[in-house]
GROMACS .gro file of C-alpha atoms in nm:
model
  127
    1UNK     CA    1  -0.805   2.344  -1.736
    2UNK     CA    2  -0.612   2.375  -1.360
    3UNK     CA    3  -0.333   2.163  -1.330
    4UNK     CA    4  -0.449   1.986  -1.003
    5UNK     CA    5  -0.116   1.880  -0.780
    6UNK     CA    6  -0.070   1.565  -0.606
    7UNK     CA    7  -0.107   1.514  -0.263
    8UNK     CA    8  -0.337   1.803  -0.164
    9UNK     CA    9  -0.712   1.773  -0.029
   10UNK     CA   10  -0.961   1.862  -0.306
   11UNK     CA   11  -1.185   2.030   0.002
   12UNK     CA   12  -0.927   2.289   0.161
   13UNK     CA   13  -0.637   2.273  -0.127
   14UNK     CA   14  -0.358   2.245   0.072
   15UNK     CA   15  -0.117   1.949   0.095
   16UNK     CA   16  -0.142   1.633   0.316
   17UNK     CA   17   0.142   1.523   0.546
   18UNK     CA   18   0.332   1.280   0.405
   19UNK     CA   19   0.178   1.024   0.693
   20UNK     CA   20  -0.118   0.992   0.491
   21UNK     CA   21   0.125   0.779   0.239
   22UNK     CA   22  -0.013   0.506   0.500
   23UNK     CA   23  -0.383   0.549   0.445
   24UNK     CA   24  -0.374   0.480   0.088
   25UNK     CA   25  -0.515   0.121   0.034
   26UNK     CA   26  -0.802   0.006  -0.213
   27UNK     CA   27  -1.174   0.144  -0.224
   28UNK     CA   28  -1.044   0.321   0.100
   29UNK     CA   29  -1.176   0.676   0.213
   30UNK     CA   30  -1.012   0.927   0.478
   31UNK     CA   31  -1.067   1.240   0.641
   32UNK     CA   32  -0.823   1.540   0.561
   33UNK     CA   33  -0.641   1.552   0.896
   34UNK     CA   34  -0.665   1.978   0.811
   35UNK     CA   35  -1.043   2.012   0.740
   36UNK     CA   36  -1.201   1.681   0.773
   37UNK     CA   37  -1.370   1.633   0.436
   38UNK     CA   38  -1.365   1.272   0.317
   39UNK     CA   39  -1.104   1.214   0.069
   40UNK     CA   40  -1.088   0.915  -0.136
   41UNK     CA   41  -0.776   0.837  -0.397
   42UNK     CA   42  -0.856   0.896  -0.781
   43UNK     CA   43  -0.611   0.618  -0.907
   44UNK     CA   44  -0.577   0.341  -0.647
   45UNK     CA   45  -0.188   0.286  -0.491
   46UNK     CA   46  -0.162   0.050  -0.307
   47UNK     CA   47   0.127   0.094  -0.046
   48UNK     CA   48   0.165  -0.300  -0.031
   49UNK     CA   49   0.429  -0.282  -0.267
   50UNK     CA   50   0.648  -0.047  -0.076
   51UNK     CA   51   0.614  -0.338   0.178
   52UNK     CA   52   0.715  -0.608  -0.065
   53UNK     CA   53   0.962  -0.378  -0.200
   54UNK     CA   54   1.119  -0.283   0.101
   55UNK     CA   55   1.160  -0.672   0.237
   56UNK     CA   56   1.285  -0.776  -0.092
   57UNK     CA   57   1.558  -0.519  -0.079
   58UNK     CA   58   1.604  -0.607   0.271
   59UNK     CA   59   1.600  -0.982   0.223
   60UNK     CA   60   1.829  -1.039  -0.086
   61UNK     CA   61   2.079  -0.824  -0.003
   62UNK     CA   62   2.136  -0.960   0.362
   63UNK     CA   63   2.145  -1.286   0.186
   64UNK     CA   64   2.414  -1.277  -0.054
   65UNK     CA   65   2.621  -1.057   0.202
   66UNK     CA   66   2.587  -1.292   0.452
   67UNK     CA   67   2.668  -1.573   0.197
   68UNK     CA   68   3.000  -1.405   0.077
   69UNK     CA   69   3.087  -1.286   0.397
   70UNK     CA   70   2.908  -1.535   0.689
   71UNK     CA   71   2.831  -1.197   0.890
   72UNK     CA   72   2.511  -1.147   1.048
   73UNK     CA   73   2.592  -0.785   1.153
   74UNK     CA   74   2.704  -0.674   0.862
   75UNK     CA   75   2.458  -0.854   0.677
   76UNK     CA   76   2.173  -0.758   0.908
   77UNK     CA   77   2.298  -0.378   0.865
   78UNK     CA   78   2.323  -0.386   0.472
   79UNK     CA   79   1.987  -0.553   0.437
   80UNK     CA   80   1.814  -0.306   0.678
   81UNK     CA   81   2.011   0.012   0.449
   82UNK     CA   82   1.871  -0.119   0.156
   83UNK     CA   83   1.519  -0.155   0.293
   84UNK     CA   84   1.516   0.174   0.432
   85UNK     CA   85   1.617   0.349   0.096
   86UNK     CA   86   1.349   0.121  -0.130
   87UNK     CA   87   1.089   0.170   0.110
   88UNK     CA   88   1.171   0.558   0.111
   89UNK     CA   89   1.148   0.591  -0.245
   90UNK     CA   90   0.858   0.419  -0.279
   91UNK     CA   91   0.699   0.645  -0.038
   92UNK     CA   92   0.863   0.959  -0.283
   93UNK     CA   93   0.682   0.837  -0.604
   94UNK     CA   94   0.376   0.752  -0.393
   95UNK     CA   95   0.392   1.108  -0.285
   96UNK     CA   96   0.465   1.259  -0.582
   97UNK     CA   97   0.208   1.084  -0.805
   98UNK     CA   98  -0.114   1.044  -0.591
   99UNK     CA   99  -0.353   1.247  -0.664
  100UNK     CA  100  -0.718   1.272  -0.437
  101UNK     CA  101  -1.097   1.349  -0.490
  102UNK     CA  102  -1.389   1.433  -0.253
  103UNK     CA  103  -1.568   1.153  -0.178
  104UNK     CA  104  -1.926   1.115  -0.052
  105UNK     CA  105  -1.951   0.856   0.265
  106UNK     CA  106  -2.278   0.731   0.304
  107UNK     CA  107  -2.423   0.713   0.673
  108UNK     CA  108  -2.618   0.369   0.764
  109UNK     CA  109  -2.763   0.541   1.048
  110UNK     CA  110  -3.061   0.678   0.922
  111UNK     CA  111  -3.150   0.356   0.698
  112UNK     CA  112  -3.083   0.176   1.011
  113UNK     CA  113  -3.352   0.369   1.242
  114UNK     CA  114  -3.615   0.318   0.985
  115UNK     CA  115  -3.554  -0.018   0.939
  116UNK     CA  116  -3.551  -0.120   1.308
  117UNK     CA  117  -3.804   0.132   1.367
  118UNK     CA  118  -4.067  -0.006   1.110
  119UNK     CA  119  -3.960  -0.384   1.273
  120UNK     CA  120  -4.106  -0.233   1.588
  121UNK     CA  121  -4.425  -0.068   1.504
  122UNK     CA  122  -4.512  -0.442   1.300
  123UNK     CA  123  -4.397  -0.640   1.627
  124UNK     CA  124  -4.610  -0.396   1.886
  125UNK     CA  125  -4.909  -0.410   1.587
  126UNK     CA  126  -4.849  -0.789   1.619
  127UNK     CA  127  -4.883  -0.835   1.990
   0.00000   0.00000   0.00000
């Protein structure tokens, strides 16, 4: 059995920028910015909690600094350091532990020409 790495497009096998980290959300499906096949995750990641993450680290730590030290600079600054590191990481393990499959994307156009097209053969029948 092939070891199958993370972060790479089942269609072409080769690896997704890391800007993809940003299209990861629930029941959601891509294209491979390389080849265009529709990708969809295996195990859904939701990149909310690098959000949440990243503002808790931001706003406890600008808290208690600017409680022990009533700074807003340096508060401000060690709350937007910490931020920037939690959200980072999060975007690491995201990276290093997503792993994608081909999905199939259904097209609503054809259902939608028959439909609309059987609506108007009944309403010219009906005149």
């Amino acid at each position: 059995m092939e070891k199958k790495e993370s972060f790479t497009c089942p269609h072409c096998e080769k690896m997704l920028p890391f800007r993809v980290i940003l299209k990861g959300k629930k029941d959601h499906v891509f294209e491979c910015p390389l080849c265009g096949g529709s990708v969809a995750q295996q195990r859904t990641k939701s990149f909310t909690w690098g959000y949440i993450i990243g503002f808790l680290s931001f706003a406890l730590p600008q808290q208690i600094v600017f409680y022990l030290h009533q700074d807003n600079d340096l508060a401000f600054l060690i709350g937007f350091l910490h931020a920037v590191t939690a959200i980072g990481l999060v975007s690491l393990y995201f990276y290093f532990n997503t792993k994608f499959s081909k999905a199939i994307v259904l097209s609503f156009t054809p259902i939608l020409l028959v439909v609309f097209g059987r609506l108007l053969i009944h309403t010219i029948d009906f005149m």
